[in-house]
Short mmCIF file of C-alpha atoms in Angstrom, two decimals:
data_model
loop_
_atom_site.label_atom_id
_atom_site.label_comp_id
_atom_site.label_asym_id
_atom_site.label_seq_id
_atom_site.Cartn_x
_atom_site.Cartn_y
_atom_site.Cartn_z
CA UNK A 1 1.53 54.89 -31.67
CA UNK A 2 4.21 52.08 -31.41
CA UNK A 3 4.81 52.99 -27.79
CA UNK A 4 1.17 52.37 -26.93
CA UNK A 5 1.08 48.99 -28.17
CA UNK A 6 2.95 47.31 -25.20
CA UNK A 7 0.59 49.29 -22.76
CA UNK A 8 -2.60 48.12 -24.79
CA UNK A 9 -1.44 44.55 -24.57
CA UNK A 10 -0.89 44.95 -20.74
CA UNK A 11 -4.24 46.40 -20.39
CA UNK A 12 -5.86 43.53 -22.47
CA UNK A 13 -3.96 40.95 -20.40
CA UNK A 14 -4.55 42.50 -17.08
CA UNK A 15 -7.66 40.45 -16.21
CA UNK A 16 -5.73 37.37 -16.82
CA UNK A 17 -2.60 38.43 -14.89
CA UNK A 18 -5.09 39.29 -11.97
CA UNK A 19 -6.70 35.89 -12.19
CA UNK A 20 -3.41 34.09 -12.18
CA UNK A 21 -1.99 35.97 -9.23
CA UNK A 22 -5.30 35.76 -7.31
CA UNK A 23 -5.27 31.90 -7.74
CA UNK A 24 -1.56 31.71 -6.89
CA UNK A 25 -2.22 33.73 -3.71
CA UNK A 26 -5.26 31.62 -2.88
CA UNK A 27 -3.32 28.50 -3.20
CA UNK A 28 -0.46 29.71 -1.00
CA UNK A 29 -2.99 30.87 1.49
CA UNK A 30 -4.72 27.41 1.57
CA UNK A 31 -1.40 25.67 1.72
CA UNK A 32 -0.44 27.82 4.44
CA UNK A 33 -3.84 27.06 6.31
CA UNK A 34 -3.46 23.40 6.07
CA UNK A 35 0.13 23.48 7.59
CA UNK A 36 0.84 23.04 11.18
CA UNK A 37 4.16 23.32 13.01
CA UNK A 38 5.97 22.97 16.22
CA UNK A 39 7.37 26.49 15.90
CA UNK A 40 5.88 29.75 16.66
CA UNK A 41 3.33 29.58 13.71
CA UNK A 42 1.53 26.78 15.28
CA UNK A 43 -2.27 26.45 14.86
CA UNK A 44 -2.84 25.21 18.23
CA UNK A 45 -3.06 28.70 19.73
CA UNK A 46 -6.24 29.26 17.70
CA UNK A 47 -7.98 26.36 19.70
CA UNK A 48 -6.25 26.18 23.13
CA UNK A 49 -9.17 27.85 24.57
CA UNK A 50 -11.26 24.80 23.63
CA UNK A 51 -9.09 22.23 25.29
CA UNK A 52 -9.57 21.28 28.82
CA UNK A 53 -5.89 20.79 29.86
CA UNK A 54 -2.87 23.16 29.49
CA UNK A 55 -1.31 23.18 26.05
CA UNK A 56 1.65 25.38 26.73
CA UNK A 57 3.78 22.58 27.95
CA UNK A 58 3.04 20.07 25.27
CA UNK A 59 5.91 18.44 23.60
CA UNK A 60 5.69 18.66 20.03
CA UNK A 61 6.91 16.33 17.19
CA UNK A 62 6.22 15.87 13.38
CA UNK A 63 5.59 12.26 13.21
CA UNK A 64 4.65 11.95 9.58
CA UNK A 65 5.93 14.39 7.42
CA UNK A 66 4.54 13.21 4.15
CA UNK A 67 0.98 13.60 5.55
CA UNK A 68 1.86 16.42 7.86
CA UNK A 69 0.89 14.79 11.03
CA UNK A 70 1.87 16.64 14.15
CA UNK A 71 1.62 15.09 17.54
CA UNK A 72 1.76 16.88 20.90
CA UNK A 73 1.77 15.28 24.27
CA UNK A 74 2.57 15.77 27.89
CA UNK A 75 2.30 13.74 31.15
CA UNK A 76 -0.22 15.53 33.42
CA UNK A 77 0.11 13.31 36.51
CA UNK A 78 1.42 10.12 37.70
CA UNK A 79 -1.29 8.17 35.37
CA UNK A 80 -2.57 10.84 33.22
CA UNK A 81 -1.21 11.57 29.82
CA UNK A 82 -2.42 14.56 27.40
CA UNK A 83 -2.37 13.98 23.53
CA UNK A 84 -3.17 16.34 20.57
CA UNK A 85 -2.86 14.89 17.08
CA UNK A 86 -3.08 17.37 14.18
CA UNK A 87 -3.40 16.63 10.56
CA UNK A 88 -5.18 18.07 7.42
CA UNK A 89 -8.80 17.87 7.11
CA UNK A 90 -9.97 15.22 4.51
CA UNK A 91 -13.24 13.46 3.72
CA UNK A 92 -12.03 10.68 6.05
CA UNK A 93 -10.58 9.89 9.31
CA UNK A 94 -7.10 10.13 11.13
CA UNK A 95 -5.91 7.38 13.71
CA UNK A 96 -3.43 6.90 16.28
CA UNK A 97 -2.88 3.34 17.72
CA UNK A 98 -0.79 2.16 20.72
CA UNK A 99 0.79 -1.02 19.49
CA UNK A 100 2.28 -3.90 21.52
CA UNK A 101 4.81 -4.76 18.64
CA UNK A 102 4.83 -1.89 16.25
CA UNK A 103 2.43 -3.36 13.85
CA UNK A 104 -1.27 -2.18 13.09
CA UNK A 105 -2.90 -5.59 14.20
CA UNK A 106 -3.22 -5.91 17.82
CA UNK A 107 -3.31 -2.12 18.57
CA UNK A 108 -5.85 -0.08 20.55
CA UNK A 109 -6.52 3.17 18.66
CA UNK A 110 -8.15 6.51 18.78
CA UNK A 111 -9.75 7.53 15.62
CA UNK A 112 -11.15 11.05 14.82
CA UNK A 113 -12.97 12.62 11.99
CA UNK A 114 -15.15 15.56 10.76
CA UNK A 115 -18.67 14.50 9.85
CA UNK A 116 -20.43 16.02 6.74
CA UNK A 117 -22.35 18.58 9.12
CA UNK A 118 -18.90 19.93 10.48
CA UNK A 119 -19.15 18.21 13.89
CA UNK A 120 -16.00 16.56 15.27
CA UNK A 121 -16.30 12.64 16.21
CA UNK A 122 -14.09 10.37 18.11
CA UNK A 123 -14.17 6.68 18.77
CA UNK A 124 -11.89 3.89 20.30
CA UNK A 125 -11.03 0.86 18.19
CA UNK A 126 -9.33 -2.44 18.79
CA UNK A 127 -7.62 -3.45 15.55
CA UNK A 128 -7.91 -7.08 15.66
CA UNK A 129 -7.17 -7.80 12.04
CA UNK A 130 -6.90 -6.26 8.64
CA UNK A 131 -10.48 -6.73 7.60
CA UNK A 132 -13.20 -4.07 8.53
CA UNK A 133 -15.04 -6.81 10.40
CA UNK A 134 -12.04 -7.39 12.72
CA UNK A 135 -11.79 -3.73 13.59
CA UNK A 136 -14.05 -3.42 16.89
CA UNK A 137 -15.50 -0.27 17.94
CA UNK A 138 -15.39 0.69 21.50
CA UNK A 139 -13.04 -2.01 22.23
CA UNK A 140 -9.33 -2.17 23.13
CA UNK A 141 -7.21 -1.38 26.43
CA UNK A 142 -7.17 2.41 26.17
CA UNK A 143 -8.89 4.23 28.94
CA UNK A 144 -9.84 7.53 27.31
CA UNK A 145 -11.20 10.31 29.64
CA UNK A 146 -14.57 11.01 27.72
CA UNK A 147 -15.34 14.44 29.06
CA UNK A 148 -11.89 15.90 27.92
CA UNK A 149 -11.86 14.29 24.55
CA UNK A 150 -12.88 16.17 21.46
CA UNK A 151 -12.16 16.74 17.73
CA UNK A 152 -11.64 20.44 16.52
CA UNK A 153 -11.47 21.48 12.97
CA UNK A 154 -9.49 24.82 12.49
CA UNK A 155 -7.91 26.45 9.26
CA UNK A 156 -8.38 23.20 7.15
CA UNK A 157 -6.78 21.06 9.87
CA UNK A 158 -8.24 18.53 12.25
CA UNK A 159 -7.10 18.33 15.83
CA UNK A 160 -7.75 15.17 17.85
CA UNK A 161 -7.41 15.87 21.57
CA UNK A 162 -7.71 13.25 24.19
CA UNK A 163 -6.44 12.22 27.62
CA UNK A 164 -5.38 8.60 28.64
CA UNK A 165 -5.52 7.08 32.22
CA UNK A 166 -2.36 4.99 32.12
CA UNK A 167 1.07 4.80 33.81
CA UNK A 168 3.09 4.73 30.70
CA UNK A 169 1.81 4.69 27.10
CA UNK A 170 3.26 2.29 24.72
CA UNK A 171 6.23 3.39 22.89
CA UNK A 172 5.14 1.93 19.62
CA UNK A 173 2.70 4.16 17.91
CA UNK A 174 0.97 3.60 14.60
CA UNK A 175 -0.74 6.53 12.41
CA UNK A 176 -3.15 6.12 9.72
CA UNK A 177 -5.20 8.26 7.22
CA UNK A 178 -8.48 6.97 5.55
CA UNK A 179 -9.15 6.80 1.88
CA UNK A 180 -10.99 10.24 1.07
CA UNK A 181 -12.96 8.22 -1.46
CA UNK A 182 -14.69 6.22 1.36
CA UNK A 183 -16.93 8.01 3.91
CA UNK A 184 -15.82 8.41 7.53
CA UNK A 185 -17.39 6.09 10.23
CA UNK A 186 -21.05 6.77 10.74
CA UNK A 187 -24.03 5.41 12.73
CA UNK A 188 -25.23 2.93 13.75
CA UNK A 189 -22.04 0.60 13.56
CA UNK A 190 -19.13 3.17 12.96
CA UNK A 191 -17.44 0.89 10.63
CA UNK A 192 -13.92 1.82 10.01
CA UNK A 193 -12.86 1.31 6.35
CA UNK A 194 -9.19 0.41 5.31
CA UNK A 195 -6.63 3.14 5.66
CA UNK A 196 -5.13 4.87 2.69
CA UNK A 197 -1.72 4.75 4.16
CA UNK A 198 -0.17 4.27 7.65
CA UNK A 199 3.31 4.42 9.31
CA UNK A 200 4.79 3.47 12.76
CA UNK A 201 7.18 4.99 15.15
CA UNK A 202 8.79 4.10 18.26
CA UNK A 203 8.79 7.25 20.72
CA UNK A 204 10.88 7.87 23.67
CA UNK A 205 8.44 10.09 25.74
CA UNK A 206 10.98 11.32 28.11
CA UNK A 207 13.49 12.55 25.43
CA UNK A 208 11.23 13.07 22.61
CA UNK A 209 13.42 11.02 20.36
CA UNK A 210 11.58 8.94 17.79
CA UNK A 211 12.54 6.38 15.00
CA UNK A 212 10.44 4.97 12.31
CA UNK A 213 9.54 1.36 12.75
CA UNK A 214 10.07 -1.15 9.80
CA UNK A 215 6.88 -2.75 8.64
CA UNK A 216 6.32 -6.21 10.37
CA UNK A 217 7.83 -9.02 8.21
CA UNK A 218 8.77 -6.52 5.53
CA UNK A 219 11.83 -8.65 4.40
CA UNK A 220 9.40 -11.58 4.11
CA UNK A 221 6.96 -9.59 2.14
CA UNK A 222 9.72 -8.40 -0.24
CA UNK A 223 11.00 -12.07 -0.59
CA UNK A 224 7.47 -13.39 -1.32
CA UNK A 225 6.88 -10.77 -4.02
CA UNK A 226 10.41 -11.05 -5.65
CA UNK A 227 10.49 -14.79 -5.68
CA UNK A 228 6.94 -15.18 -7.26
CA UNK A 229 7.70 -12.32 -9.80
CA UNK A 230 11.08 -13.75 -10.94
CA UNK A 231 9.92 -17.35 -10.81
CA UNK A 232 6.35 -17.41 -12.13
CA UNK A 233 6.33 -14.05 -13.92
CA UNK A 234 9.66 -13.91 -15.57
CA UNK A 235 11.64 -17.20 -15.93
CA UNK A 236 8.62 -19.24 -16.80
CA UNK A 237 7.69 -16.99 -19.61
CA UNK A 238 11.28 -17.12 -20.96
CA UNK A 239 11.34 -20.72 -20.76
CA UNK A 240 8.27 -21.00 -22.71
CA UNK A 241 9.67 -18.70 -25.45
CA UNK A 242 12.70 -20.83 -25.72
CA UNK A 243 10.42 -23.85 -26.39
CA UNK A 244 8.54 -22.16 -28.98
CA UNK A 245 11.11 -20.16 -30.79
CA UNK A 246 14.53 -22.19 -30.50
CA UNK A 247 13.30 -25.44 -31.76
CA UNK A 248 15.91 -25.40 -34.58
CA UNK A 249 18.67 -25.70 -31.94
CA UNK A 250 17.75 -29.20 -31.16
CA UNK A 251 18.55 -30.79 -28.69
CA UNK A 252 19.96 -27.69 -26.79
CA UNK A 253 16.76 -25.85 -26.77
CA UNK A 254 15.35 -28.79 -24.60
CA UNK A 255 17.88 -28.44 -21.98
CA UNK A 256 17.62 -24.74 -21.97
CA UNK A 257 13.74 -25.01 -21.68
CA UNK A 258 13.89 -27.50 -18.81
CA UNK A 259 16.55 -25.73 -16.88
CA UNK A 260 14.96 -22.46 -16.95
CA UNK A 261 11.58 -23.88 -16.11
CA UNK A 262 12.89 -25.88 -13.22
CA UNK A 263 14.57 -22.81 -11.73
CA UNK A 264 11.39 -20.91 -12.20
CA UNK A 265 9.35 -23.52 -10.62
CA UNK A 266 11.70 -23.71 -7.51
CA UNK A 267 11.72 -20.05 -6.97
CA UNK A 268 8.00 -19.82 -7.63
CA UNK A 269 7.34 -22.67 -5.11
CA UNK A 270 9.66 -20.82 -2.54
CA UNK A 271 7.58 -17.54 -3.13
CA UNK A 272 4.38 -19.55 -2.44
CA UNK A 273 5.68 -20.89 0.76
CA UNK A 274 6.76 -17.64 1.84
CA UNK A 275 3.17 -16.22 1.27
CA UNK A 276 1.80 -19.03 3.28
CA UNK A 277 3.90 -18.35 6.10
CA UNK A 278 3.27 -14.50 5.90
CA UNK A 279 -0.44 -15.32 5.72
CA UNK A 280 -0.14 -17.30 9.02
CA UNK A 281 1.69 -14.57 10.78
CA UNK A 282 -0.37 -11.51 9.84
CA UNK A 283 -3.62 -13.05 9.02
CA UNK A 284 -4.20 -10.91 5.99
CA UNK A 285 -7.49 -10.81 4.36
CA UNK A 286 -6.08 -11.81 0.88
CA UNK A 287 -8.13 -14.89 -0.10
CA UNK A 288 -8.32 -14.14 -3.87
CA UNK A 289 -4.57 -13.52 -4.13
CA UNK A 290 -4.06 -16.78 -1.99
CA UNK A 291 -6.46 -18.76 -4.19
CA UNK A 292 -4.71 -17.68 -7.30
CA UNK A 293 -1.37 -18.40 -5.98
CA UNK A 294 -2.28 -22.02 -5.00
CA UNK A 295 -3.93 -22.42 -8.37
CA UNK A 296 -0.61 -21.38 -10.20
CA UNK A 297 1.33 -23.91 -7.96
CA UNK A 298 -1.06 -26.56 -8.94
CA UNK A 299 -0.43 -25.70 -12.67
CA UNK A 300 3.25 -25.67 -11.97
CA UNK A 301 3.08 -29.31 -10.41
CA UNK A 302 0.97 -30.53 -13.26
CA UNK A 303 3.66 -29.33 -15.66
CA UNK A 304 6.34 -31.27 -13.68
CA UNK A 305 4.36 -34.20 -13.98
CA UNK A 306 3.74 -33.87 -17.67
CA UNK A 307 7.41 -33.54 -18.12
CA UNK A 308 8.03 -36.80 -16.19
CA UNK A 309 5.24 -38.75 -18.03
CA UNK A 310 5.83 -37.33 -21.52
CA UNK A 311 5.30 -39.84 -24.35
CA UNK A 312 7.99 -40.42 -27.15
CA UNK A 313 7.96 -38.42 -30.23
CA UNK A 314 6.49 -41.23 -32.17
CA UNK A 315 3.63 -42.02 -29.82
CA UNK A 316 0.11 -41.30 -31.15
CA UNK A 317 -0.80 -39.37 -27.72
CA UNK A 318 2.10 -37.05 -28.29
CA UNK A 319 -0.09 -34.32 -29.89
CA UNK A 320 -2.50 -34.49 -27.11
CA UNK A 321 0.36 -34.37 -24.60
CA UNK A 322 1.58 -31.30 -26.37
CA UNK A 323 -1.70 -29.44 -26.49
CA UNK A 324 -2.21 -30.18 -22.70
CA UNK A 325 1.46 -29.12 -21.82
CA UNK A 326 1.06 -25.76 -23.77
CA UNK A 327 -2.52 -24.83 -22.60
CA UNK A 328 -1.61 -25.46 -18.89
CA UNK A 329 1.66 -23.50 -19.33
CA UNK A 330 -0.13 -20.50 -21.05
CA UNK A 331 -2.83 -20.56 -18.37
CA UNK A 332 -0.23 -20.62 -15.61
CA UNK A 333 1.61 -17.61 -17.06
CA UNK A 334 -1.59 -15.63 -17.65
CA UNK A 335 -2.60 -16.39 -13.97
CA UNK A 336 0.92 -15.42 -12.57
CA UNK A 337 1.01 -12.11 -14.40
CA UNK A 338 -2.50 -11.07 -13.02
CA UNK A 339 -1.58 -12.25 -9.48
CA UNK A 340 1.65 -10.40 -9.56
CA UNK A 341 0.02 -7.20 -10.31
CA UNK A 342 -2.66 -7.86 -7.79
CA UNK A 343 -0.20 -8.73 -5.19
CA UNK A 344 1.61 -5.49 -5.73
CA UNK A 345 -1.77 -3.65 -5.32
CA UNK A 346 -2.55 -5.45 -2.14
CA UNK A 347 0.81 -4.75 -0.65
CA UNK A 348 0.66 -1.04 -1.83
CA UNK A 349 4.16 -1.50 -2.87
CA UNK A 350 4.21 1.52 -5.07
CA UNK A 351 4.40 2.48 -8.65
CA UNK A 352 8.11 1.26 -8.84
CA UNK A 353 7.18 -2.30 -8.50
CA UNK A 354 4.49 -1.86 -11.07
CA UNK A 355 6.76 0.00 -13.37
CA UNK A 356 9.57 -2.36 -13.14
CA UNK A 357 7.55 -5.47 -13.88
CA UNK A 358 5.72 -3.74 -16.55
CA UNK A 359 8.83 -2.71 -18.17
CA UNK A 360 10.09 -6.51 -18.10
CA UNK A 361 6.71 -7.66 -19.50
CA UNK A 362 6.98 -4.97 -22.23
CA UNK A 363 10.32 -6.33 -23.21
CA UNK A 364 9.25 -9.83 -23.31
CA UNK A 365 6.06 -9.04 -25.39
CA UNK A 366 8.21 -7.06 -27.78
CA UNK A 367 10.60 -10.06 -28.25
CA UNK A 368 7.53 -12.41 -28.78
CA UNK A 369 5.96 -10.20 -31.36
CA UNK A 370 9.19 -9.80 -33.23
CA UNK A 371 9.87 -13.52 -33.16
CA UNK A 372 6.19 -14.29 -34.22
CA UNK A 373 6.53 -12.09 -37.14
CA UNK A 374 9.65 -13.76 -38.16
CA UNK A 375 8.14 -17.17 -37.88
CA UNK A 376 5.18 -16.14 -40.09
CA UNK A 377 7.65 -14.82 -42.74
CA UNK A 378 9.57 -18.02 -42.72
CA UNK A 379 6.28 -19.87 -43.48
#
């Protein structure tokens, strides 16, 4: 009887084991279907009969590993080039742009997607700016041969096939994938929504060698973010804490407070200037972010004026000045924190920036909480 117990447990748990095994195999099969490769297990063989040009001599390159984008290309004549871009199917689009400078803006692109009815669609776009209204359908300098261009879906992948009439395609290529939460382009205007992610490479068509292109003005973007974060978002709050909690260290607290706030203002001003230069160069659609930044700068200038025009301690207007100075300072800090997180979101800088600044704010908030409790106990 004792020997039968393990067997009975196995029989009882058998349906669950089968379910787990089946799910595991299904996931493995789905994963395998969504993969494409430049090797012998290429999905291209399944659809080669539907393509109007020879596919056996196509050069193959995994241009975007994290999104599983595979690019195949070949020169089919003095002014004729073949392209096949493969990517996983999603409820959005894939795009390939030919850029004059390695940036998305200014590129002429080919965009493909699978509609809800399962049909493949492809359109040309000119990427005149970052807002949807600046992305113009059926525009750009790409001469695509229409009767050989098509979008095919096979084994959970989308293949965007097209030919270009051009002597030499641009080496700077940009790739994008749409946000699956937004519908793909549709009639009548085929509006292209903002991409979920993008990347750029420089490709040597002769050798097949490529290198990833650094995002345009990436150093300026980082400088803008870091200067504003340190200046407005860290130093200014610390300076305010000094003024509130270190008054017993008179007059040392005053020199520490003004020193920290002055440094914070200088760094923050530099960050705003960097942002305005960046906005002028890339023409980004960040009006709310820019308006908040200018508002914060105005608050900072008002604080500098308040420091220069502060009344004496014995003056009757001192309490009104203090109320104004502290209120504007608190508003400035609040707006700065909001705009920093908003800027991180707009720049798609990643969770590391959010986590890093969030950790700093957490430390500052905990410190304020402890000091406030200590002040209440002393009262």
